[in-house]
Amino acid sequence: MTATEQQTGTSVMTNVEAVRTTLHDALARDERVLIMGEDVGSRGNVFLITKGFFEEFGPERIIDTPLAEASIVGVAIGMAMEGLRPIAEIQFADFIYPAFNQIVGEAAKTRYRSNGDYTCPLVIRTPYGGGVRGALSHSVSIEALFYHVPGLTILAPSTPADIKGLLNAAIECPDPVLFLEHKKTYRSVKGEVPCGYYTIPIGKADVKKTGRDVSVVSYGYNLHQALDAANRLEGEGVSVEVIDLRSIRPMDKTTILESVRKTRKLLIIHEDNKFGGIGAEISAMVAEEALFDLDAPIRRLCGPDVPAMGYALPLEEEFMISTDAMVEAMRSLAKF
Amino acid sequence: MATTITMPQLGETVTEGTVAQWLKKPGDSVEKYEAFVEVSTDKVNAEVPAPVTGIIRELIAKEGETVPTGAPIAIIDEVVAPRQAQDDVSTPAASGSPSEQVAAPYATPTHSAEANRQGATDPVPGGNMGVPSASFNAPPSAASNGASALRQAQGDVRQAPGDAGVRTSPAVRRLAREHRVDLAHVRGTGDHGRITANDILAAAQAGPSAGVAATISADNPEFTAAAAPATAAPPRPASAKPTYGTAQPGELIPLTQARRIIAQRMVESKHTAPHAWTMVEVDVTNVWRWRAREKDAFERAYGVKLTLLPFFIRAVVESLAAFPLMNSSFTDEGIAVHRDVNVGIAIAAESNLVVPVIRHADQLSIKGIALAAGELIDKARRNKLGADDLAGGTFTVNNTGANGAILSAPILVPGQTGIVTTEAVVKRPVVRVDDSIAVRSMMNVCMSLDHRVVDGAVASGFLSDLKERLEAMGPTGSL
């Protein structure tokens, strides 16, 4: 980690490096920013995201906490309400449940409850998702558990450039943000990232590939598979548009509807299980707004409704959606 | 178990139905309540839902065949499978088990333009009036591609919910309406021949004749010229059918079911009833003033435009009471004078004519008639007329003046003795009883009559009576 970043051009990095450099720059740029969580200090985080931060920024800004998620978030809420910019880390999304009340019952309601006297500029980062042999307690997707909650922003970018822009926007945001990082993309996804400080507006989806025949909305690790699948289908003359949702709540209706009105067909792909997932909300929104543009039923390709991802490789593979399955779903919808 | 499906009775006065289109073929699976056949009766098409879930074993009645109500039209092998979400229809139960007669449930009129109705005033061209919409049949089992055992355990098998029985998508119906493309002429390129949105756009781009020509050219090379850009006329094959006239063939518009039925009935009427024709002119100045005085309040109160029609129908039913022979049917046993007075009103809906009926019009006030007629006109515009709205008329009124006509010779509805028209109301200088000349609103009333039933004396008596009643109506009356 070089303390002096170049300010122009781009550099290539992985998703995990994008998280690390963005956090580092934020700590260096704004002294109100601090990081707290399990093993973020001397251990430098389980993915080495905060390696060296403790030495560079000291124990008051890089705080190791006990294994107590409710306290991590609860304390961070207090700090945020009093003017600091805490970035709380939940080591794995699977451990977030004890903090549910603090996030939903406190953080998300702070501005409303205080009639605007207080805000809660808090970022909660957490790695989520499966496909890395993380088994029952290191594989879960939690977005649908939180996206019902007004007052809470949920971001799930999947490229390094989007991670940097949206993490900066999340730190700036005066209200609480749940920032989801798909752990399988940490080292498997690499891309160009603009140097220097920038933000990406919260609530904007991004058309990662344009197409004519089918619109696909996805996010996280699935997004990269969807792009692969769409590129494979180009050879068959099937033209698929791939939209990266990026911001789960607020949801970018405009981009999705524009795309669906063009292709008239929609496929939603997410690793989280189907029932009551993000895809259900997107489906409902499109059915309400664009019924008379649809030339096929809206389809969802999602994880199965089983309680968790198994450790055994066949079980994990069964849970994760294969790129082949995506190709097939896109092809059949295009043909419909 | 084999279930025999019989022709449903589509309305209380209906005795037969025509199989307009089978939506399923033998071997197809059908869900309970899923439409599997389109049946048409006089000017109405109805989709008939299946009474059981199963596999179509046999289609007894052919498309276009007319059978009496209660006659068997199909046999469905009922499938009694444990109903689980992830179960597709399994193999049919052994046939040869005791057979059961099931009348198909009462069907509702087809509205293929249903989904377009949001903000639409005009239905899909050819949407309802007897044009079978394109449909495709899903294969008996919609196996999902690469669905895993685990997903199956989750009930995720149905890759495409709603595949079975999908007919046209909302987008297709909307685009067909916007581009005025008749679905009956579009060849589907989607799964199982489904018409896709792109098919509609292609058909719209090709222009109206191309779609038609494409469907005809296969068996009639005569018409290929219409589809091809106008270059040299193609050489005429020796086997070509004769052309009609010597003009270059242009567009051939296939007969819709509704058009076919209208044609049949008009010919039937003209061939059976010797039509005689007569006319009176009526001074409608006073009734016109009365209407003008009431119309705004009426529309505010009831949401229905007050036209001259209800005043006219009121006068008609009073005259029918005075001349009951005009409200009758000629039969070989004798002249059947009807006790009920059910007045049909001819309405142009899309490209067809429908004649819904105001029942017991003689028991309604002017206001009651206005509301009943308003409802029927609204239903006609929205393609919502059911079989019972169209059955049982005993006399018909035709507002030909709506299109500016001042003289018409209408054709009788088969089985009726009289049909009267209301021609355009025109201001004319009129010589009054006291030899003064005044500008009056005049309207011609024409009548065609079945000369087997009545002669000139009764007909003229009826029309004169009607004229007197209309001229006596005025702003002092009550609605």
PDB file of N, CA, C and O in Angstrom, chain A residues 213 264-265 274 291-299 301-306 315 318-322 325 328-329 332 335-336, chain B residues 115-116 118 136 145 148-151 154 156 159-161 163 166 169-172 174-175 189-191 194-198 201:
ATOM      1  N   ASP A 213     -32.513  -8.957 -27.259  1.00  0.00           N
ATOM      2  CA  ASP A 213     -33.536 -10.001 -27.158  1.00  0.00           C
ATOM      3  C   ASP A 213     -34.058 -10.263 -25.753  1.00  0.00           C
ATOM      4  O   ASP A 213     -35.218 -10.619 -25.575  1.00  0.00           O
ATOM      5  N   ARG A 264     -38.435  -6.588 -24.117  1.00  0.00           N
ATOM      6  CA  ARG A 264     -39.739  -7.192 -23.803  1.00  0.00           C
ATOM      7  C   ARG A 264     -39.647  -8.501 -23.035  1.00  0.00           C
ATOM      8  O   ARG A 264     -40.644  -9.192 -22.866  1.00  0.00           O
ATOM      9  N   LYS A 265     -38.447  -8.842 -22.592  1.00  0.00           N
ATOM     10  CA  LYS A 265     -38.303 -10.083 -21.838  1.00  0.00           C
ATOM     11  C   LYS A 265     -37.336  -9.860 -20.687  1.00  0.00           C
ATOM     12  O   LYS A 265     -36.322  -9.171 -20.862  1.00  0.00           O
ATOM     13  N   LYS A 274     -34.941 -18.133  -4.084  1.00  0.00           N
ATOM     14  CA  LYS A 274     -35.937 -17.462  -4.919  1.00  0.00           C
ATOM     15  C   LYS A 274     -37.082 -16.823  -4.134  1.00  0.00           C
ATOM     16  O   LYS A 274     -37.483 -15.696  -4.393  1.00  0.00           O
ATOM     17  N   LEU A 291     -46.421  -4.123 -17.925  1.00  0.00           N
ATOM     18  CA  LEU A 291     -47.109  -5.348 -18.344  1.00  0.00           C
ATOM     19  C   LEU A 291     -47.295  -5.392 -19.860  1.00  0.00           C
ATOM     20  O   LEU A 291     -47.082  -6.410 -20.487  1.00  0.00           O
ATOM     21  N   PHE A 292     -47.676  -4.255 -20.422  1.00  0.00           N
ATOM     22  CA  PHE A 292     -48.046  -4.268 -21.837  1.00  0.00           C
ATOM     23  C   PHE A 292     -46.835  -4.187 -22.754  1.00  0.00           C
ATOM     24  O   PHE A 292     -46.973  -4.077 -23.959  1.00  0.00           O
ATOM     25  N   ASP A 293     -45.645  -4.246 -22.150  1.00  0.00           N
ATOM     26  CA  ASP A 293     -44.434  -4.347 -22.957  1.00  0.00           C
ATOM     27  C   ASP A 293     -43.864  -5.755 -22.909  1.00  0.00           C
ATOM     28  O   ASP A 293     -42.908  -6.055 -23.599  1.00  0.00           O
ATOM     29  N   LEU A 294     -44.442  -6.609 -22.068  1.00  0.00           N
ATOM     30  CA  LEU A 294     -43.861  -7.937 -21.881  1.00  0.00           C
ATOM     31  C   LEU A 294     -44.339  -8.900 -22.960  1.00  0.00           C
ATOM     32  O   LEU A 294     -45.521  -9.006 -23.226  1.00  0.00           O
ATOM     33  N   ASP A 295     -43.368  -9.604 -23.541  1.00  0.00           N
ATOM     34  CA  ASP A 295     -43.717 -10.595 -24.551  1.00  0.00           C
ATOM     35  C   ASP A 295     -43.471 -12.011 -24.028  1.00  0.00           C
ATOM     36  O   ASP A 295     -43.527 -12.973 -24.779  1.00  0.00           O
ATOM     37  N   ALA A 296     -43.180 -12.121 -22.757  1.00  0.00           N
ATOM     38  CA  ALA A 296     -42.953 -13.436 -22.156  1.00  0.00           C
ATOM     39  C   ALA A 296     -43.124 -13.288 -20.647  1.00  0.00           C
ATOM     40  O   ALA A 296     -43.031 -12.188 -20.122  1.00  0.00           O
ATOM     41  N   PRO A 297     -43.385 -14.398 -19.962  1.00  0.00           N
ATOM     42  CA  PRO A 297     -43.441 -14.311 -18.507  1.00  0.00           C
ATOM     43  C   PRO A 297     -42.082 -13.872 -17.971  1.00  0.00           C
ATOM     44  O   PRO A 297     -41.046 -14.212 -18.540  1.00  0.00           O
ATOM     45  N   ILE A 298     -42.100 -13.111 -16.887  1.00  0.00           N
ATOM     46  CA  ILE A 298     -40.847 -12.754 -16.225  1.00  0.00           C
ATOM     47  C   ILE A 298     -40.290 -14.036 -15.608  1.00  0.00           C
ATOM     48  O   ILE A 298     -41.031 -14.809 -15.010  1.00  0.00           O
ATOM     49  N   ARG A 299     -38.996 -14.265 -15.763  1.00  0.00           N
ATOM     50  CA  ARG A 299     -38.431 -15.479 -15.194  1.00  0.00           C
ATOM     51  C   ARG A 299     -37.337 -15.155 -14.194  1.00  0.00           C
ATOM     52  O   ARG A 299     -36.653 -14.156 -14.311  1.00  0.00           O
ATOM     53  N   LEU A 301     -34.058 -16.951 -12.085  1.00  0.00           N
ATOM     54  CA  LEU A 301     -33.129 -18.064 -11.915  1.00  0.00           C
ATOM     55  C   LEU A 301     -32.404 -17.777 -10.611  1.00  0.00           C
ATOM     56  O   LEU A 301     -31.658 -16.799 -10.520  1.00  0.00           O
ATOM     57  N   CYS A 302     -32.661 -18.595  -9.595  1.00  0.00           N
ATOM     58  CA  CYS A 302     -32.193 -18.258  -8.256  1.00  0.00           C
ATOM     59  C   CYS A 302     -31.690 -19.496  -7.536  1.00  0.00           C
ATOM     60  O   CYS A 302     -31.861 -20.623  -8.006  1.00  0.00           O
ATOM     61  N   GLY A 303     -31.083 -19.243  -6.378  1.00  0.00           N
ATOM     62  CA  GLY A 303     -30.694 -20.358  -5.534  1.00  0.00           C
ATOM     63  C   GLY A 303     -31.925 -21.109  -5.059  1.00  0.00           C
ATOM     64  O   GLY A 303     -33.040 -20.578  -5.076  1.00  0.00           O
ATOM     65  N   PRO A 304     -31.713 -22.356  -4.654  1.00  0.00           N
ATOM     66  CA  PRO A 304     -32.850 -23.168  -4.215  1.00  0.00           C
ATOM     67  C   PRO A 304     -33.298 -22.788  -2.805  1.00  0.00           C
ATOM     68  O   PRO A 304     -32.514 -22.245  -2.019  1.00  0.00           O
ATOM     69  N   ASP A 305     -34.532 -23.079  -2.512  1.00  0.00           N
ATOM     70  CA  ASP A 305     -35.075 -22.765  -1.185  1.00  0.00           C
ATOM     71  C   ASP A 305     -34.713 -23.864  -0.192  1.00  0.00           C
ATOM     72  O   ASP A 305     -35.578 -24.617   0.264  1.00  0.00           O
ATOM     73  N   VAL A 306     -33.444 -23.936   0.095  1.00  0.00           N
ATOM     74  CA  VAL A 306     -32.990 -24.877   1.139  1.00  0.00           C
ATOM     75  C   VAL A 306     -32.335 -24.024   2.233  1.00  0.00           C
ATOM     76  O   VAL A 306     -31.912 -22.910   1.971  1.00  0.00           O
ATOM     77  N   LEU A 315     -22.952 -30.462  -3.178  1.00  0.00           N
ATOM     78  CA  LEU A 315     -24.061 -29.669  -2.625  1.00  0.00           C
ATOM     79  C   LEU A 315     -23.855 -28.188  -2.914  1.00  0.00           C
ATOM     80  O   LEU A 315     -24.795 -27.456  -3.235  1.00  0.00           O
ATOM     81  N   GLU A 318     -24.548 -27.513  -6.482  1.00  0.00           N
ATOM     82  CA  GLU A 318     -25.982 -27.599  -6.692  1.00  0.00           C
ATOM     83  C   GLU A 318     -26.654 -26.279  -6.322  1.00  0.00           C
ATOM     84  O   GLU A 318     -27.597 -25.837  -6.967  1.00  0.00           O
ATOM     85  N   PHE A 319     -26.138 -25.671  -5.260  1.00  0.00           N
ATOM     86  CA  PHE A 319     -26.738 -24.420  -4.786  1.00  0.00           C
ATOM     87  C   PHE A 319     -26.384 -23.263  -5.714  1.00  0.00           C
ATOM     88  O   PHE A 319     -27.237 -22.482  -6.119  1.00  0.00           O
ATOM     89  N   MET A 320     -25.124 -23.181  -6.057  1.00  0.00           N
ATOM     90  CA  MET A 320     -24.676 -22.078  -6.913  1.00  0.00           C
ATOM     91  C   MET A 320     -25.240 -22.269  -8.323  1.00  0.00           C
ATOM     92  O   MET A 320     -25.349 -23.388  -8.800  1.00  0.00           O
ATOM     93  N   ILE A 321     -25.603 -21.169  -8.967  1.00  0.00           N
ATOM     94  CA  ILE A 321     -26.177 -21.274 -10.312  1.00  0.00           C
ATOM     95  C   ILE A 321     -25.029 -21.385 -11.309  1.00  0.00           C
ATOM     96  O   ILE A 321     -24.121 -20.546 -11.294  1.00  0.00           O
ATOM     97  N   SER A 322     -25.069 -22.401 -12.168  1.00  0.00           N
ATOM     98  CA  SER A 322     -23.981 -22.568 -13.123  1.00  0.00           C
ATOM     99  C   SER A 322     -24.164 -21.624 -14.309  1.00  0.00           C
ATOM    100  O   SER A 322     -25.280 -21.220 -14.642  1.00  0.00           O
ATOM    101  N   ALA A 325     -26.468 -23.085 -16.831  1.00  0.00           N
ATOM    102  CA  ALA A 325     -27.895 -22.901 -16.547  1.00  0.00           C
ATOM    103  C   ALA A 325     -28.344 -21.515 -16.999  1.00  0.00           C
ATOM    104  O   ALA A 325     -29.464 -21.328 -17.479  1.00  0.00           O
ATOM    105  N   GLU A 328     -28.733 -21.477 -20.740  1.00  0.00           N
ATOM    106  CA  GLU A 328     -29.964 -22.171 -21.110  1.00  0.00           C
ATOM    107  C   GLU A 328     -31.186 -21.295 -20.850  1.00  0.00           C
ATOM    108  O   GLU A 328     -32.101 -21.200 -21.688  1.00  0.00           O
ATOM    109  N   ALA A 329     -31.209 -20.646 -19.696  1.00  0.00           N
ATOM    110  CA  ALA A 329     -32.366 -19.806 -19.350  1.00  0.00           C
ATOM    111  C   ALA A 329     -32.479 -18.627 -20.309  1.00  0.00           C
ATOM    112  O   ALA A 329     -33.574 -18.259 -20.736  1.00  0.00           O
ATOM    113  N   SER A 332     -33.628 -19.950 -23.816  1.00  0.00           N
ATOM    114  CA  SER A 332     -35.036 -20.358 -23.924  1.00  0.00           C
ATOM    115  C   SER A 332     -35.967 -19.150 -23.840  1.00  0.00           C
ATOM    116  O   SER A 332     -37.015 -19.121 -24.473  1.00  0.00           O
ATOM    117  N   LYS A 335     -35.952 -17.451 -27.156  1.00  0.00           N
ATOM    118  CA  LYS A 335     -36.679 -18.246 -28.142  1.00  0.00           C
ATOM    119  C   LYS A 335     -38.180 -18.212 -27.898  1.00  0.00           C
ATOM    120  O   LYS A 335     -38.961 -18.483 -28.802  1.00  0.00           O
ATOM    121  N   PHE A 336     -38.585 -17.908 -26.703  1.00  0.00           N
ATOM    122  CA  PHE A 336     -39.991 -18.036 -26.278  1.00  0.00           C
ATOM    123  C   PHE A 336     -40.965 -17.391 -27.265  1.00  0.00           C
ATOM    124  O   PHE A 336     -40.773 -16.259 -27.667  1.00  0.00           O
TER     125      PHE A 336
ATOM    126  N   ALA B 115     -56.479  -7.685 -22.544  1.00  0.00           N
ATOM    127  CA  ALA B 115     -55.381  -6.976 -21.909  1.00  0.00           C
ATOM    128  C   ALA B 115     -55.155  -5.608 -22.516  1.00  0.00           C
ATOM    129  O   ALA B 115     -54.473  -4.778 -21.958  1.00  0.00           O
ATOM    130  N   ASN B 116     -55.717  -5.396 -23.680  1.00  0.00           N
ATOM    131  CA  ASN B 116     -55.520  -4.089 -24.297  1.00  0.00           C
ATOM    132  C   ASN B 116     -56.455  -3.057 -23.756  1.00  0.00           C
ATOM    133  O   ASN B 116     -56.367  -1.900 -24.099  1.00  0.00           O
ATOM    134  N   GLN B 118     -56.852  -1.532 -21.199  1.00  0.00           N
ATOM    135  CA  GLN B 118     -56.424  -0.420 -20.374  1.00  0.00           C
ATOM    136  C   GLN B 118     -56.260   0.785 -21.273  1.00  0.00           C
ATOM    137  O   GLN B 118     -55.330   0.890 -22.032  1.00  0.00           O
ATOM    138  N   PHE B 136     -50.925 -21.518 -28.995  1.00  0.00           N
ATOM    139  CA  PHE B 136     -50.072 -22.653 -29.211  1.00  0.00           C
ATOM    140  C   PHE B 136     -50.276 -23.592 -28.067  1.00  0.00           C
ATOM    141  O   PHE B 136     -50.769 -23.240 -27.016  1.00  0.00           O
ATOM    142  N   ASN B 145     -35.132 -27.232 -18.240  1.00  0.00           N
ATOM    143  CA  ASN B 145     -33.834 -27.578 -18.784  1.00  0.00           C
ATOM    144  C   ASN B 145     -32.807 -27.578 -17.678  1.00  0.00           C
ATOM    145  O   ASN B 145     -32.627 -26.598 -16.996  1.00  0.00           O
ATOM    146  N   SER B 148     -32.127 -29.285 -11.621  1.00  0.00           N
ATOM    147  CA  SER B 148     -31.454 -30.312 -10.849  1.00  0.00           C
ATOM    148  C   SER B 148     -32.409 -30.969  -9.882  1.00  0.00           C
ATOM    149  O   SER B 148     -33.481 -30.458  -9.604  1.00  0.00           O
ATOM    150  N   ALA B 149     -31.965 -32.080  -9.394  1.00  0.00           N
ATOM    151  CA  ALA B 149     -32.793 -32.807  -8.434  1.00  0.00           C
ATOM    152  C   ALA B 149     -33.140 -31.918  -7.256  1.00  0.00           C
ATOM    153  O   ALA B 149     -34.267 -31.906  -6.782  1.00  0.00           O
ATOM    154  N   LEU B 150     -32.169 -31.155  -6.860  1.00  0.00           N
ATOM    155  CA  LEU B 150     -32.410 -30.309  -5.693  1.00  0.00           C
ATOM    156  C   LEU B 150     -33.462 -29.253  -6.003  1.00  0.00           C
ATOM    157  O   LEU B 150     -34.376 -29.007  -5.234  1.00  0.00           O
ATOM    158  N   ARG B 151     -33.323 -28.644  -7.192  1.00  0.00           N
ATOM    159  CA  ARG B 151     -34.306 -27.644  -7.575  1.00  0.00           C
ATOM    160  C   ARG B 151     -35.684 -28.270  -7.694  1.00  0.00           C
ATOM    161  O   ARG B 151     -36.678 -27.667  -7.352  1.00  0.00           O
ATOM    162  N   GLN B 154     -37.468 -28.485  -4.782  1.00  0.00           N
ATOM    163  CA  GLN B 154     -37.945 -27.177  -4.359  1.00  0.00           C
ATOM    164  C   GLN B 154     -39.193 -26.733  -5.094  1.00  0.00           C
ATOM    165  O   GLN B 154     -39.711 -25.666  -4.847  1.00  0.00           O
ATOM    166  N   ASP B 156     -39.180 -26.082  -8.263  1.00  0.00           N
ATOM    167  CA  ASP B 156     -38.748 -25.085  -9.234  1.00  0.00           C
ATOM    168  C   ASP B 156     -38.864 -25.576 -10.658  1.00  0.00           C
ATOM    169  O   ASP B 156     -38.350 -24.962 -11.563  1.00  0.00           O
ATOM    170  N   GLN B 159     -40.086 -24.229 -15.381  1.00  0.00           N
ATOM    171  CA  GLN B 159     -39.170 -23.189 -15.815  1.00  0.00           C
ATOM    172  C   GLN B 159     -39.915 -21.974 -16.300  1.00  0.00           C
ATOM    173  O   GLN B 159     -39.505 -20.865 -16.094  1.00  0.00           O
ATOM    174  N   ALA B 160     -40.989 -22.235 -16.971  1.00  0.00           N
ATOM    175  CA  ALA B 160     -41.745 -21.132 -17.514  1.00  0.00           C
ATOM    176  C   ALA B 160     -43.146 -21.200 -16.968  1.00  0.00           C
ATOM    177  O   ALA B 160     -44.000 -21.857 -17.515  1.00  0.00           O
ATOM    178  N   PRO B 161     -43.359 -20.534 -15.855  1.00  0.00           N
ATOM    179  CA  PRO B 161     -44.706 -20.574 -15.319  1.00  0.00           C
ATOM    180  C   PRO B 161     -45.643 -19.983 -16.344  1.00  0.00           C
ATOM    181  O   PRO B 161     -45.333 -18.984 -16.971  1.00  0.00           O
ATOM    182  N   ASP B 163     -46.491 -21.328 -19.137  1.00  0.00           N
ATOM    183  CA  ASP B 163     -46.259 -21.761 -20.505  1.00  0.00           C
ATOM    184  C   ASP B 163     -47.492 -22.399 -21.093  1.00  0.00           C
ATOM    185  O   ASP B 163     -47.902 -22.091 -22.193  1.00  0.00           O
ATOM    186  N   VAL B 166     -50.548 -20.384 -22.703  1.00  0.00           N
ATOM    187  CA  VAL B 166     -50.274 -19.003 -23.066  1.00  0.00           C
ATOM    188  C   VAL B 166     -50.765 -18.799 -24.482  1.00  0.00           C
ATOM    189  O   VAL B 166     -50.554 -19.646 -25.336  1.00  0.00           O
ATOM    190  N   SER B 169     -49.124 -12.640 -25.692  1.00  0.00           N
ATOM    191  CA  SER B 169     -48.620 -11.873 -24.558  1.00  0.00           C
ATOM    192  C   SER B 169     -49.229 -10.478 -24.570  1.00  0.00           C
ATOM    193  O   SER B 169     -49.736 -10.019 -25.591  1.00  0.00           O
ATOM    194  N   PRO B 170     -49.173  -9.802 -23.423  1.00  0.00           N
ATOM    195  CA  PRO B 170     -49.682  -8.423 -23.388  1.00  0.00           C
ATOM    196  C   PRO B 170     -49.011  -7.544 -24.442  1.00  0.00           C
ATOM    197  O   PRO B 170     -49.680  -6.737 -25.081  1.00  0.00           O
ATOM    198  N   ALA B 171     -47.727  -7.724 -24.639  1.00  0.00           N
ATOM    199  CA  ALA B 171     -47.031  -6.892 -25.624  1.00  0.00           C
ATOM    200  C   ALA B 171     -47.559  -7.152 -27.028  1.00  0.00           C
ATOM    201  O   ALA B 171     -47.764  -6.223 -27.803  1.00  0.00           O
ATOM    202  N   VAL B 172     -47.799  -8.425 -27.330  1.00  0.00           N
ATOM    203  CA  VAL B 172     -48.297  -8.773 -28.660  1.00  0.00           C
ATOM    204  C   VAL B 172     -49.672  -8.148 -28.890  1.00  0.00           C
ATOM    205  O   VAL B 172     -49.939  -7.561 -29.933  1.00  0.00           O
ATOM    206  N   ARG B 174     -50.956  -5.548 -27.429  1.00  0.00           N
ATOM    207  CA  ARG B 174     -50.870  -4.085 -27.523  1.00  0.00           C
ATOM    208  C   ARG B 174     -50.335  -3.673 -28.894  1.00  0.00           C
ATOM    209  O   ARG B 174     -50.892  -2.795 -29.553  1.00  0.00           O
ATOM    210  N   LEU B 175     -49.275  -4.329 -29.328  1.00  0.00           N
ATOM    211  CA  LEU B 175     -48.663  -3.948 -30.609  1.00  0.00           C
ATOM    212  C   LEU B 175     -49.621  -4.235 -31.768  1.00  0.00           C
ATOM    213  O   LEU B 175     -49.702  -3.461 -32.713  1.00  0.00           O
ATOM    214  N   THR B 189     -43.286 -17.197 -34.865  1.00  0.00           N
ATOM    215  CA  THR B 189     -41.952 -17.803 -34.971  1.00  0.00           C
ATOM    216  C   THR B 189     -41.430 -18.231 -33.606  1.00  0.00           C
ATOM    217  O   THR B 189     -40.324 -18.722 -33.489  1.00  0.00           O
ATOM    218  N   GLY B 190     -42.223 -18.009 -32.564  1.00  0.00           N
ATOM    219  CA  GLY B 190     -41.754 -18.348 -31.219  1.00  0.00           C
ATOM    220  C   GLY B 190     -41.920 -19.828 -30.923  1.00  0.00           C
ATOM    221  O   GLY B 190     -42.214 -20.633 -31.807  1.00  0.00           O
ATOM    222  N   ASP B 191     -41.706 -20.148 -29.665  1.00  0.00           N
ATOM    223  CA  ASP B 191     -41.861 -21.537 -29.239  1.00  0.00           C
ATOM    224  C   ASP B 191     -43.253 -22.035 -29.593  1.00  0.00           C
ATOM    225  O   ASP B 191     -44.243 -21.361 -29.325  1.00  0.00           O
ATOM    226  N   ARG B 194     -45.739 -19.736 -31.248  1.00  0.00           N
ATOM    227  CA  ARG B 194     -46.284 -18.545 -30.579  1.00  0.00           C
ATOM    228  C   ARG B 194     -45.970 -17.301 -31.398  1.00  0.00           C
ATOM    229  O   ARG B 194     -44.879 -17.167 -31.941  1.00  0.00           O
ATOM    230  N   ILE B 195     -46.942 -16.400 -31.478  1.00  0.00           N
ATOM    231  CA  ILE B 195     -46.693 -15.127 -32.148  1.00  0.00           C
ATOM    232  C   ILE B 195     -45.931 -14.230 -31.186  1.00  0.00           C
ATOM    233  O   ILE B 195     -46.374 -13.993 -30.065  1.00  0.00           O
ATOM    234  N   THR B 196     -44.777 -13.756 -31.607  1.00  0.00           N
ATOM    235  CA  THR B 196     -43.961 -12.913 -30.746  1.00  0.00           C
ATOM    236  C   THR B 196     -44.177 -11.448 -31.094  1.00  0.00           C
ATOM    237  O   THR B 196     -44.749 -11.127 -32.145  1.00  0.00           O
ATOM    238  N   ALA B 197     -43.705 -10.577 -30.218  1.00  0.00           N
ATOM    239  CA  ALA B 197     -43.819  -9.143 -30.472  1.00  0.00           C
ATOM    240  C   ALA B 197     -43.118  -8.786 -31.780  1.00  0.00           C
ATOM    241  O   ALA B 197     -43.607  -7.974 -32.565  1.00  0.00           O
ATOM    242  N   ASN B 198     -41.973  -9.430 -32.024  1.00  0.00           N
ATOM    243  CA  ASN B 198     -41.245  -9.129 -33.258  1.00  0.00           C
ATOM    244  C   ASN B 198     -42.022  -9.570 -34.494  1.00  0.00           C
ATOM    245  O   ASN B 198     -41.933  -8.937 -35.548  1.00  0.00           O
ATOM    246  N   LEU B 201     -44.333  -6.773 -35.276  1.00  0.00           N
ATOM    247  CA  LEU B 201     -43.650  -5.632 -35.872  1.00  0.00           C
ATOM    248  C   LEU B 201     -43.278  -5.943 -37.327  1.00  0.00           C
ATOM    249  O   LEU B 201     -43.388  -5.087 -38.201  1.00  0.00           O
TER     250      LEU B 201
END
